[in-house]
C-alpha cells in the first residue's frame, strides 16, 4: 500500500438516477487499489447502520406523506452520521474516499427538484456535511429520457424518489448543471452518453491531473 498521506482525498459522484455512477465508482476503486492506493467506497444516504436505517425510511414508497422538509432533514441527518463515523476518520488516515452522492444531490433533488429555498438548503448542507466539502466531484450527465429507458429495461421497482418521474428528473438534472456552472473548479461534468470505458477514461484523466495517482 502507498504510504497514507496525512490527509486523504474526498471524491464524490453525482447525477440523476441510473446515470451510471455506481459502475464508474467500482471501476475507479479497482484502478486505485491496483495502484496500491488505500481507498474506500461509500454511499449517501447510507454506509453506517444509523444512516442505512434512515435510507430505508427515505426510499420507502409507503412514506408518500413525507414532507419535503422532513426529507431534507433526514438526508442531512444520515450524512452527518456518515461524516462523523466514516469519512472524517478515513481522510485523517490518508485514505481516498469515493462517495456515491453527497450534498450536491440535496441541492439538486430537494432544492431544484422539490423547489425548497436554495439558501436554506445550503445552510442545511453545511450542517449535514459538518462543513466538509468534496475535493473533486464528478457529475455524470445523462439525458433523463435515456435514463428512463435504461430504468425500464432493468425492470427494477422504482423507489420513492425514482417514482417522481421524468419532469422531476429534468429539474434535478438542471440543478446539477447549475451546481457545475457555479463551481467549475470542483465539479467536473462528464458526458454520460459515452461508453462505460470512455466515461472511466475521462474520470481517470482528472484523477491523474489531481496527482492522486501518477
Ligand atoms: P441512490 O439510489 O443513488 O443511492 O440514491 C437514493 C435516492 O436518494 C436517489 O433517488 C437520489 C436521492 N437523494 C436525494 O433526494 N437527496 C440527497 O441528498 C441524496 C444524497 C440522495
Coordinates of C-alpha atoms and ligand atoms in Angstrom, one line a residue:
X1 CA 0.0 0.0 0.0
X2 CA 1.1 3.6 -0.7
X3 CA 2.1 5.5 2.4
X4 CA -1.0 7.1 3.6
X5 CA -1.0 10.9 3.3
X6 CA -1.8 12.8 6.5
X7 CA -4.9 14.0 4.7
X8 CA -6.9 11.8 2.3
X9 CA -8.9 12.8 -0.7
X10 CA -12.6 13.1 -0.9
X11 CA -14.2 12.3 -4.3
X12 CA -17.9 12.4 -4.9
X13 CA -20.1 11.1 -7.8
X14 CA -23.3 12.8 -8.8
X15 CA -26.1 12.7 -11.4
X16 CA -29.7 11.7 -11.9
X17 CA -30.9 8.2 -11.1
X18 CA -29.5 5.5 -13.4
X19 CA -26.8 7.7 -14.8
X20 CA -24.1 5.0 -14.3
X21 CA -22.4 6.4 -11.2
X22 CA -22.2 3.1 -9.3
X23 CA -20.4 1.3 -12.2
X24 CA -17.9 4.1 -12.5
X25 CA -17.2 4.2 -8.8
X26 CA -16.4 0.4 -8.8
X27 CA -14.1 0.8 -11.8
X28 CA -12.2 3.7 -10.2
X29 CA -12.0 1.8 -6.9
X30 CA -10.4 -1.2 -8.7
X31 CA -8.0 1.1 -10.5
X32 CA -6.8 2.9 -7.4
X33 CA -6.5 -0.4 -5.4
X34 CA -4.4 -1.8 -8.3
X35 CA -2.1 1.2 -7.9
X36 CA -1.8 0.4 -4.2
X37 CA -3.8 3.4 -3.0
X38 CA -5.9 2.9 0.1
X39 CA -9.4 3.6 -1.0
X40 CA -13.0 3.1 0.3
X41 CA -16.4 3.2 -1.4
X42 CA -19.4 4.5 0.4
X43 CA -22.9 5.8 -0.4
X44 CA -25.0 8.7 0.7
X45 CA -27.6 8.2 2.2
X46 CA -26.2 5.1 3.9
X47 CA -22.9 3.4 4.9
X48 CA -23.3 3.4 8.7
X49 CA -26.0 1.4 10.4
X50 CA -27.8 4.6 11.5
X51 CA -27.6 6.2 8.0
X52 CA -28.7 3.0 6.4
X53 CA -31.8 2.9 8.7
X54 CA -32.5 6.5 7.6
X55 CA -32.1 5.5 3.9
X56 CA -34.7 2.8 4.3
X57 CA -37.2 5.4 5.6
X58 CA -36.3 7.8 2.8
X59 CA -36.7 5.4 -0.1
X60 CA -39.7 3.5 1.2
X61 CA -42.6 4.2 -1.2
X62 CA -45.1 3.7 1.6
X63 CA -43.9 7.0 3.0
X64 CA -45.8 9.0 0.4
X65 CA -46.9 11.6 3.0
X66 CA -43.3 12.7 3.9
X67 CA -42.9 16.5 3.6
X68 CA -40.0 17.9 1.5
X69 CA -38.6 19.5 4.7
X70 CA -38.6 16.2 6.5
X71 CA -37.0 14.6 3.5
X72 CA -34.3 17.3 3.5
X73 CA -33.5 16.9 7.2
X74 CA -33.4 13.1 7.0
X75 CA -30.8 13.3 4.2
X76 CA -28.8 15.7 6.3
X77 CA -29.0 13.5 9.4
X78 CA -27.9 10.4 7.5
X79 CA -25.0 12.4 6.1
X80 CA -23.8 13.9 9.4
X81 CA -23.5 10.4 10.9
X82 CA -21.6 9.1 7.9
X83 CA -19.2 12.1 8.0
X84 CA -18.6 11.6 11.7
X85 CA -18.3 7.8 11.7
X86 CA -16.6 7.1 8.4
X87 CA -15.4 10.0 6.2
X88 CA -13.5 12.1 8.7
X89 CA -11.6 9.2 10.2
X90 CA -10.8 7.8 6.8
X91 CA -9.5 11.1 5.5
X92 CA -7.4 11.6 8.6
X93 CA -5.8 8.2 8.0
X94 CA -4.9 9.3 4.4
X95 CA -7.5 7.2 2.7
X96 CA -9.2 8.1 -0.6
X97 CA -12.9 8.2 -0.1
X98 CA -15.2 7.6 -3.1
X99 CA -18.7 8.6 -2.2
X100 CA -21.8 7.8 -4.3
X101 CA -23.7 11.2 -3.9
X102 CA -23.2 13.9 -1.3
X103 CA -24.6 17.4 -0.6
X104 CA -24.9 18.3 -4.3
X105 CA -27.6 15.7 -4.5
X106 CA -29.5 17.6 -1.8
X107 CA -29.2 20.8 -3.7
X108 CA -30.3 19.1 -6.9
X109 CA -33.1 16.9 -5.6
X110 CA -34.5 18.9 -2.6
X111 CA -33.6 22.4 -3.9
X112 CA -34.2 22.2 -7.6
X113 CA -36.4 19.1 -7.7
X114 CA -38.7 19.8 -4.8
X115 CA -38.3 23.5 -5.0
X116 CA -37.1 24.2 -1.5
X117 CA -35.5 27.5 -0.8
X118 CA -31.9 27.2 -2.1
X119 CA -30.4 29.4 0.7
X120 CA -31.9 27.2 3.4
X121 CA -30.8 24.0 1.5
X122 CA -27.3 25.4 1.5
X123 CA -27.4 26.0 5.3
X124 CA -28.8 22.6 5.9
X125 CA -26.0 21.1 3.7
X126 CA -23.4 22.9 5.9
X127 CA -24.9 21.2 8.9
X128 CA -25.3 17.7 7.4
X129 CA -21.8 17.7 5.9
X130 CA -20.4 19.3 9.1
X131 CA -18.6 21.7 6.8
X132 CA -16.8 19.0 4.9
X133 CA -16.5 19.7 1.1
X134 CA -15.5 17.2 -1.6
X135 CA -12.1 17.8 -3.2
X136 CA -13.4 16.7 -6.5
X137 CA -16.9 15.9 -7.8
X138 CA -17.8 14.0 -11.0
X139 CA -21.2 14.9 -12.4
X140 CA -22.2 12.2 -14.9
X141 CA -24.6 14.0 -17.1
X142 CA -27.3 11.9 -18.8
X143 CA -30.5 12.9 -20.6
X144 CA -33.4 11.9 -18.3
X145 CA -35.2 10.2 -21.3
X146 CA -32.2 7.9 -21.8
X147 CA -32.1 7.3 -18.0
X148 CA -35.8 6.4 -18.0
X149 CA -35.3 3.9 -20.9
X150 CA -32.4 2.3 -19.0
X151 CA -34.5 2.0 -15.9
X152 CA -37.4 0.4 -17.8
X153 CA -35.0 -2.1 -19.4
X154 CA -33.6 -3.0 -16.0
X155 CA -37.2 -3.6 -14.8
X156 CA -36.3 -2.7 -11.2
X157 CA -39.1 -1.4 -9.0
X158 CA -38.8 2.4 -8.6
X159 CA -38.1 3.7 -5.1
X160 CA -39.9 6.8 -3.6
X161 CA -37.6 9.3 -5.3
X162 CA -37.3 7.4 -8.6
X163 CA -41.1 7.2 -8.8
X164 CA -41.3 11.0 -9.1
X165 CA -41.0 10.7 -12.9
X166 CA -39.4 12.4 -15.9
X167 CA -40.3 16.1 -15.1
X168 CA -38.8 15.8 -11.7
X169 CA -35.6 14.2 -13.1
X170 CA -35.4 17.1 -15.6
X171 CA -35.4 19.6 -12.8
X172 CA -32.8 17.6 -10.9
X173 CA -30.6 17.5 -14.0
X174 CA -30.9 21.2 -14.4
X175 CA -29.9 21.6 -10.7
X176 CA -26.7 19.6 -11.3
X177 CA -25.9 21.7 -14.3
X178 CA -26.3 24.9 -12.3
X179 CA -24.1 23.4 -9.5
X180 CA -21.4 22.6 -12.1
X181 CA -21.6 26.1 -13.6
X182 CA -21.3 27.7 -10.2
X183 CA -18.3 25.6 -9.0
X184 CA -16.4 24.5 -12.2
X185 CA -13.1 24.0 -10.3
X186 CA -14.5 21.3 -8.1
X187 CA -17.3 19.8 -10.2
X188 CA -16.4 18.1 -13.5
X189 CA -19.2 17.4 -15.9
X190 CA -18.7 14.0 -17.7
X191 CA -20.7 13.1 -20.8
X192 CA -22.7 10.1 -19.6
X193 CA -23.8 9.1 -23.1
X194 CA -20.3 7.7 -23.8
X195 CA -19.4 4.1 -23.4
X196 CA -18.6 2.9 -19.9
X197 CA -14.9 2.7 -20.8
X198 CA -14.8 6.3 -22.2
X199 CA -16.5 7.7 -19.1
X200 CA -14.0 5.9 -16.9
X201 CA -11.1 7.3 -19.1
X202 CA -12.4 10.8 -18.6
X203 CA -12.6 10.3 -14.8
X204 CA -9.1 8.8 -14.6
X205 CA -7.6 11.6 -16.6
X206 CA -8.9 14.1 -14.0
X207 CA -7.8 11.8 -11.1
X208 CA -4.3 11.8 -12.6
X209 CA -4.4 15.6 -13.0
X210 CA -5.2 15.8 -9.3
X211 CA -2.0 13.8 -8.6
X212 CA -3.9 11.1 -6.8
X213 CA -2.2 8.6 -9.0
X214 CA 0.8 9.1 -11.3
Ligands
LIG1 P1 -29.1 6.3 -4.9 O1 -30.1 5.4 -5.5 O2 -28.3 6.9 -5.9 O3 -28.3 5.6 -3.8 O4 -29.8 7.5 -4.1 C1 -31.0 7.3 -3.5 C2 -32.0 8.4 -3.9 O5 -32.0 9.5 -3.0 C3 -31.8 8.9 -5.3 O6 -33.1 8.9 -5.9 C4 -31.4 10.3 -5.0 C5 -32.0 10.7 -3.7 N1 -31.2 11.7 -2.9 C6 -31.9 12.9 -2.6 O7 -33.0 13.1 -3.0 N2 -31.2 13.8 -1.8 C7 -29.9 13.6 -1.3 O8 -29.4 14.4 -0.6 C8 -29.3 12.3 -1.7 C9 -27.9 12.0 -1.2 C10 -30.0 11.4 -2.5

